[in-house]
Amino acid sequence: MTTPLVEMDGDEMTRILWKMIKEELLLPYIELKTEYYDLGLACRNETDDQVTIDSAEATKKYGVAVKCATITPNAARMTEYNLKEMWKSPNGTIRAALDGTVFRAPIIVKGIEPCVKNWEKPITLARHAYGDVYKNTEIKVPGAGKAELVFTAADGTQIRETIHEFAGPGILQGIHNTDKSIASFAKACFNYALDTKQDLWFATKDTISKKYDHNFKDIFQEIYDAEYKEKFESAGIEYFYTLIDDAVARVMKAKGGFIWACKNYDGDVMSDMVSSAFGSLAMMTSVLVSPDGVYEYEAAHGTVQRHYYKHLAGEETSTNSVATIFAWTGALRKRGELDGNRDLMAFADKLEKATIQTIEEGKMTKDLALITSLNDVTVLNSENFIKEIRKTLETL
Ligand code: NAP
Ligand code: MG
């Protein structure tokens, strides 16, 4: 390796897996170069969360990061870790610093079949992670009265619309988004489509929401026409806009192998549907892509707290490390691509192949054993699963 990866260590069971993956699957095979940031909760607390900010800055500098799952503190964690403050979600902090879009795709293996029979290839969900109902203002209307939407410009001029004349009690909600954030989202989607050579679908409810959703549609189209049309044509891929209800119907009939870009709420809801239909959160890759082409790879699941407590109690665990392994391979492959390091890219491919082959040979963790269609299955503990992958890797 020439340029280091930004390595963000994390918490609980995934921190245990992290160390095993490095020792068994990475360090024996590559001259791993990382700039290490400990995002474990203890270190975030000691540094007043500065370590998270530093890791995000380092990601901007080097361009590629790999992140372990981390605890987002709540009241229970305050006492468990004796915290000075209820530190913010590291993912939120990193996302805000990189202005990114999150792409999630299932890892397909034979023996773990999607519930939707015609899904042959992965469907990648791209979720806009800013605004709409997630940054809303709400009023519970007590009784009769007039609700208005008012915008006051910097110079004091106003735009005013009546929302509703209430005859009795009801509810009100104000939401917003910005052209800047929508444009970043669009560019992240177009770049990711080019990067992975997949068609891009985008859908909103612009027939009903003639200004709000229509603005999303227009910004996507303007950016596509100005900056991406030719690139898409020469890559042989397509950008396709349709209504959200049409998109949902088409997704169910499709073969997969495309990116589905969704507004914030649609992405929240649809990514849970798509991921559970494909089998398991532990078989899902997740990458945050910024509009300037900075990449942060992680697993889609959390720190698997319940397994960690068993581990601490000296009991055996069977935690699936696939998503964490794929976070590493994703980051290594991207680093290799940016540095023109073919050996590193080839290693990432090989490690992914070894991981998939191990499962397809019937050696897997308990979560997969419960849903597999394979007959001859060996259920492995956390450590032995990683060791089996190493054995497979040695044969490739
Ligand atoms: P979780 O860690 O995703 O685990 C929820 C359950 O899903 C587990 O108890 C387990 O089910 C199953 N599971 C998840 N990943 C698995 C794996 N790799 N192998 C096997 N089973 C797996 O969610 P959580 O327990 O709600 O959250 C724990 C901590 O993670 C929280 O502190 C939260 O803040 C944090 N979190 C972090 C991120 C992130 O950093 N990206 C994302 C989400 C949550 P069984 O117990 O039934 O085996
Ligand atoms: Mg959700």
XYZ file of C-alpha atoms and ligand atoms in Angstrom:
445
model
C 0.000 0.000 0.000
C 1.176 3.519 -0.708
C -1.525 5.770 0.759
C -2.956 4.803 4.148
C -6.604 3.964 4.746
C -8.341 5.842 7.522
C -9.175 3.123 10.053
C -11.994 3.883 12.503
C -12.175 1.290 15.251
C -15.453 0.821 17.122
C -17.297 -0.901 19.934
C -18.445 -4.161 21.511
C -18.728 -7.353 19.396
C -17.757 -5.642 16.170
C -14.557 -4.369 17.838
C -13.698 -8.005 18.678
C -14.421 -9.064 15.075
C -12.374 -6.118 13.789
C -9.234 -7.360 15.548
C -9.762 -10.958 14.390
C -10.288 -9.881 10.783
C -7.078 -7.847 10.812
C -5.028 -10.616 12.407
C -6.394 -13.549 10.404
C -7.365 -12.108 7.043
C -5.400 -8.914 6.412
C -2.027 -8.636 8.157
C -0.698 -12.043 6.958
C -1.427 -11.133 3.316
C -0.948 -7.399 2.784
C 1.379 -4.695 4.058
C -1.554 -2.903 5.610
C -1.093 0.836 5.994
C -3.706 2.698 8.042
C -4.048 5.906 9.995
C -5.783 4.617 13.108
C -8.579 6.435 14.964
C -10.160 4.799 17.977
C -13.866 5.630 17.767
C -14.615 3.252 20.650
C -16.851 5.048 23.133
C -14.160 5.260 25.855
C -11.804 7.134 23.546
C -14.562 9.399 22.193
C -15.347 10.282 25.800
C -11.697 10.914 26.721
C -11.155 13.206 23.725
C -14.508 15.012 24.051
C -15.397 13.401 20.700
C -12.501 15.203 18.989
C -11.315 11.810 17.684
C -14.478 11.494 15.571
C -13.987 14.942 14.052
C -10.299 14.169 13.422
C -11.197 10.887 11.720
C -13.661 12.677 9.418
C -11.007 15.277 8.533
C -8.502 12.498 7.814
C -11.083 10.856 5.536
C -11.353 14.080 3.535
C -7.559 14.184 3.303
C -6.951 10.574 2.228
C -10.253 9.887 0.456
C -10.995 6.395 1.807
C -11.990 5.195 5.279
C -13.168 1.936 6.836
C -15.340 2.133 9.935
C -16.289 -0.392 12.599
C -19.779 -0.149 14.119
C -19.954 2.213 17.075
C -22.278 2.836 19.998
C -24.563 5.843 19.738
C -24.912 6.684 23.415
C -28.288 6.779 25.170
C -29.139 7.142 28.866
C -28.103 3.546 29.674
C -24.682 4.064 28.036
C -24.091 7.199 30.150
C -23.793 5.056 33.272
C -22.311 1.993 31.561
C -19.362 4.037 30.209
C -19.404 6.830 32.795
C -19.714 9.433 30.032
C -19.090 13.169 30.389
C -21.799 13.861 27.804
C -24.266 11.951 25.625
C -21.983 12.169 22.592
C -23.614 12.430 19.184
C -23.835 9.543 16.733
C -20.394 9.210 15.067
C -22.135 8.326 11.809
C -24.094 11.580 12.012
C -20.918 13.581 12.671
C -19.037 11.918 9.813
C -21.999 12.272 7.433
C -22.316 15.975 8.244
C -18.576 16.508 7.658
C -18.536 14.625 4.342
C -22.004 15.728 3.112
C -22.652 12.227 1.905
C -25.231 9.806 0.598
C -25.437 6.275 2.000
C -25.480 3.350 -0.441
C -26.505 -0.071 0.837
C -26.388 -3.321 -1.126
C -26.976 -6.960 -0.168
C -24.159 -9.504 -0.454
C -25.535 -12.342 -2.550
C -24.594 -15.966 -1.800
C -26.070 -19.222 -3.053
C -28.114 -20.786 -0.297
C -29.447 -17.501 1.059
C -32.208 -16.745 -1.422
C -34.166 -13.490 -1.507
C -37.898 -13.790 -0.754
C -38.585 -12.128 -4.109
C -37.828 -14.952 -6.544
C -36.977 -12.829 -9.581
C -34.288 -10.794 -7.742
C -31.148 -12.294 -9.277
C -28.789 -9.420 -8.656
C -28.410 -7.029 -5.711
C -30.544 -3.910 -5.490
C -28.574 -0.975 -4.105
C -30.520 1.588 -2.100
C -29.257 5.194 -2.152
C -30.846 7.225 0.613
C -30.806 11.001 0.791
C -29.887 11.601 4.406
C -30.929 15.245 4.863
C -34.188 17.054 5.594
C -37.852 16.341 4.805
C -39.800 14.775 7.662
C -36.535 14.141 9.613
C -36.115 17.868 10.210
C -39.774 18.802 10.560
C -41.678 21.330 12.631
C -45.063 20.169 13.866
C -48.092 21.730 15.496
C -51.030 19.943 17.057
C -53.818 22.311 16.069
C -56.069 22.887 19.099
C -59.172 24.114 17.273
C -60.643 26.313 14.548
C -58.258 28.728 12.812
C -56.207 29.427 9.710
C -52.869 27.784 8.963
C -50.461 29.641 6.658
C -47.086 28.921 5.101
C -44.928 32.072 5.287
C -41.436 32.647 3.921
C -39.672 35.886 4.886
C -36.749 36.711 2.569
C -33.546 38.364 3.795
C -34.875 41.721 2.506
C -38.118 41.319 4.436
C -40.434 40.511 1.518
C -42.810 37.659 2.140
C -44.377 34.747 0.309
C -47.608 33.582 1.933
C -49.879 30.600 1.186
C -52.927 29.348 3.021
C -52.488 25.735 4.075
C -55.932 25.124 5.543
C -58.851 26.828 7.264
C -59.417 24.569 10.267
C -62.998 24.187 11.495
C -61.790 22.109 14.441
C -58.699 20.382 15.876
C -56.085 18.817 13.577
C -52.394 18.580 12.813
C -49.771 20.566 10.873
C -46.255 19.796 9.667
C -43.589 21.990 8.047
C -40.705 20.362 6.178
C -37.864 21.631 4.011
C -34.898 20.720 1.895
C -32.171 22.738 0.155
C -31.097 22.807 -3.482
C -27.517 22.337 -2.307
C -28.262 19.127 -0.440
C -30.409 17.734 -3.264
C -27.647 18.499 -5.782
C -25.071 16.722 -3.585
C -27.376 13.743 -3.356
C -27.856 13.681 -7.128
C -24.123 13.869 -7.837
C -23.319 11.160 -5.300
C -25.889 8.907 -7.031
C -24.632 9.625 -10.559
C -20.999 9.077 -9.512
C -21.855 5.838 -7.743
C -23.763 4.565 -10.776
C -20.745 5.272 -13.003
C -18.414 3.756 -10.454
C -20.369 0.505 -10.197
C -21.648 0.490 -13.826
C -25.285 0.133 -12.821
C -28.451 1.887 -13.982
C -29.831 4.546 -11.660
C -33.530 4.786 -10.825
C -34.970 7.794 -9.038
C -38.573 8.285 -8.006
C -40.661 10.841 -6.114
C -44.328 11.830 -5.981
C -43.950 14.854 -8.268
C -47.477 14.567 -9.715
C -48.930 15.390 -6.300
C -46.089 17.440 -4.823
C -45.748 19.787 -7.784
C -43.135 22.085 -6.230
C -41.426 20.095 -3.470
C -40.920 16.696 -5.111
C -40.805 18.287 -8.540
C -37.750 20.234 -7.412
C -35.936 16.952 -6.692
C -36.843 15.668 -10.148
C -35.714 18.882 -11.858
C -32.390 19.110 -10.031
C -31.571 15.489 -10.865
C -32.464 16.055 -14.531
C -30.506 19.330 -14.853
C -27.375 17.823 -13.340
C -27.754 14.684 -15.424
C -28.105 16.593 -18.687
C -25.267 19.008 -17.934
C -22.675 16.711 -16.404
C -23.505 13.021 -16.713
C -25.504 12.206 -19.842
C -22.478 11.545 -22.035
C -20.636 9.644 -19.323
C -23.655 7.400 -18.778
C -24.012 6.776 -22.501
C -20.399 5.802 -22.920
C -20.590 3.543 -19.843
C -23.695 1.903 -21.338
C -25.877 2.679 -18.333
C -29.170 4.502 -17.943
C -30.686 7.171 -15.680
C -34.389 6.567 -15.285
C -36.979 8.718 -13.467
C -40.460 7.517 -12.591
C -43.171 7.974 -9.970
C -42.515 6.350 -6.599
C -45.526 3.999 -6.853
C -44.463 2.925 -10.335
C -40.911 2.374 -9.037
C -42.145 0.163 -6.191
C -44.148 -1.968 -8.625
C -41.225 -2.254 -11.046
C -38.734 -3.135 -8.282
C -40.832 -6.155 -7.331
C -40.803 -7.385 -10.942
C -37.173 -6.524 -11.701
C -34.111 -8.782 -11.799
C -32.039 -6.390 -9.684
C -28.608 -5.020 -10.577
C -29.503 -1.322 -10.323
C -29.343 1.567 -7.876
C -32.600 2.873 -6.448
C -32.237 6.455 -5.260
C -34.833 7.465 -2.682
C -35.805 10.589 -0.811
C -35.099 10.430 2.911
C -38.345 8.797 4.081
C -38.704 6.478 1.089
C -35.089 5.381 1.593
C -35.616 4.693 5.280
C -38.657 2.523 4.671
C -37.619 0.850 1.420
C -34.079 -0.046 2.549
C -35.495 -2.054 5.455
C -37.855 -3.823 3.085
C -35.185 -4.562 0.481
C -32.564 -5.672 3.029
C -34.848 -8.023 4.926
C -36.146 -9.473 1.659
C -32.524 -10.274 0.744
C -31.957 -12.129 4.027
C -29.913 -10.402 6.718
C -28.453 -7.077 7.887
C -25.155 -8.878 8.400
C -25.098 -9.565 4.632
C -25.329 -5.922 3.643
C -22.587 -3.536 2.546
C -22.823 0.146 3.343
C -20.760 3.015 1.964
C -21.007 6.741 2.484
C -20.042 8.627 -0.668
C -19.449 12.364 -0.693
C -20.030 14.528 -3.778
C -16.259 15.119 -4.074
C -15.620 11.401 -4.229
C -14.649 10.580 -0.644
C -15.634 7.059 0.489
C -16.324 5.661 3.941
C -17.083 1.912 4.146
C -18.855 0.243 7.076
C -21.209 -2.588 8.003
C -24.944 -1.831 7.932
C -25.542 -3.370 11.370
C -24.674 -2.159 14.871
C -22.226 -3.361 17.522
C -24.249 -6.548 18.236
C -24.467 -5.751 21.942
C -26.312 -8.916 22.979
C -23.521 -11.124 21.553
C -20.869 -8.947 23.221
C -22.378 -9.474 26.670
C -22.344 -13.230 26.037
C -18.715 -12.928 24.956
C -17.888 -11.011 28.162
C -19.608 -13.720 30.189
C -17.254 -16.256 28.593
C -19.960 -17.829 26.423
C -19.469 -18.769 22.782
C -20.805 -16.383 20.139
C -21.653 -16.932 16.489
C -21.548 -13.385 15.141
C -21.508 -12.883 11.396
C -18.423 -10.901 10.290
C -19.278 -10.757 6.567
C -20.430 -7.121 6.482
C -17.332 -6.025 8.405
C -15.049 -8.032 6.099
C -16.742 -6.421 3.092
C -16.260 -2.981 4.636
C -12.524 -3.736 4.595
C -12.501 -5.179 1.080
C -14.542 -2.245 -0.223
C -12.077 0.213 1.270
C -9.003 -1.729 0.129
C -10.331 -2.050 -3.428
C -11.129 1.674 -3.596
C -7.681 2.538 -2.194
C -6.130 0.257 -4.801
C -8.194 1.872 -7.557
C -7.206 5.395 -6.540
C -3.523 4.455 -6.221
C -3.388 2.241 -9.313
C -2.474 -0.680 -7.020
C -3.747 -3.752 -8.873
C -2.405 -6.238 -6.328
C -4.438 -4.609 -3.590
C -7.585 -4.673 -5.733
C -6.993 -8.326 -6.585
C -6.577 -9.163 -2.904
C -9.893 -7.479 -2.062
C -11.633 -9.534 -4.768
C -10.017 -12.718 -3.497
C -11.012 -12.142 0.116
C -14.620 -11.507 -0.921
C -14.575 -14.651 -3.030
C -13.178 -16.683 -0.121
C -15.884 -15.335 2.195
C -18.712 -16.189 -0.202
C -17.249 -19.591 -1.079
C -16.952 -20.510 2.618
C -20.662 -19.865 3.139
C -21.627 -21.611 -0.088
C -19.700 -24.679 1.139
C -22.055 -24.729 4.118
C -19.755 -23.185 6.735
C -21.542 -20.223 8.297
C -22.623 -18.406 11.446
C -25.888 -19.100 13.230
C -27.885 -16.195 11.760
C -27.373 -17.609 8.245
C -27.795 -21.244 9.270
C -31.318 -20.323 10.385
C -32.338 -19.087 6.935
C -30.228 -21.063 4.488
C -31.669 -23.450 1.912
C -28.456 -25.544 1.999
C -28.740 -28.952 3.630
C -25.263 -29.771 4.885
C -24.493 -26.901 7.215
C -21.790 -26.447 9.847
C -22.580 -23.681 12.338
C -19.363 -21.973 13.370
C -18.532 -19.623 16.215
C -17.322 -16.080 15.492
C -13.632 -16.984 15.505
C -13.859 -20.271 13.621
C -15.905 -18.709 10.839
C -13.082 -16.218 10.212
C -10.519 -19.051 10.413
C -12.504 -21.057 7.832
C -12.460 -18.058 5.499
C -8.678 -17.951 5.934
C -8.462 -21.634 4.978
C -10.520 -20.977 1.837
C -8.391 -17.926 1.038
C -5.240 -20.085 1.188
C -6.678 -22.327 -1.555
C -7.491 -19.520 -4.023
P -27.383 -4.469 16.092
O -26.048 -4.341 16.672
O -27.475 -4.322 14.609
O -27.976 -5.891 16.498
C -29.363 -6.196 16.545
C -29.558 -7.699 16.420
O -29.422 -8.089 15.064
C -28.538 -8.533 17.190
O -28.893 -8.687 18.546
C -28.551 -9.806 16.389
O -29.701 -10.602 16.654
C -28.700 -9.310 14.979
N -27.401 -8.997 14.349
C -26.936 -7.793 13.944
N -25.729 -7.905 13.383
C -25.416 -9.213 13.453
C -24.273 -9.958 13.044
N -23.223 -9.361 12.476
N -24.266 -11.300 13.250
C -25.322 -11.901 13.826
N -26.429 -11.255 14.221
C -26.469 -9.916 14.045
O -28.377 -3.398 16.713
P -28.623 -2.994 18.268
O -28.347 -4.153 19.150
O -29.925 -2.356 18.248
O -27.554 -1.896 18.561
C -26.353 -2.124 19.306
C -25.505 -0.860 19.272
O -25.119 -0.603 17.933
C -26.230 0.378 19.773
O -25.446 1.003 20.778
C -26.359 1.272 18.549
O -26.179 2.616 18.885
C -25.253 0.791 17.663
N -25.480 0.931 16.198
C -24.439 1.351 15.457
C -24.535 1.442 14.077
C -23.342 1.886 13.297
O -22.302 2.194 13.859
N -23.413 1.923 11.987
C -25.729 1.080 13.447
C -26.797 0.619 14.236
C -26.660 0.537 15.612
P -29.750 -11.744 17.779
O -29.461 -11.075 19.078
O -31.153 -12.244 17.660
O -28.711 -12.783 17.447
Mg -35.359 2.502 9.168
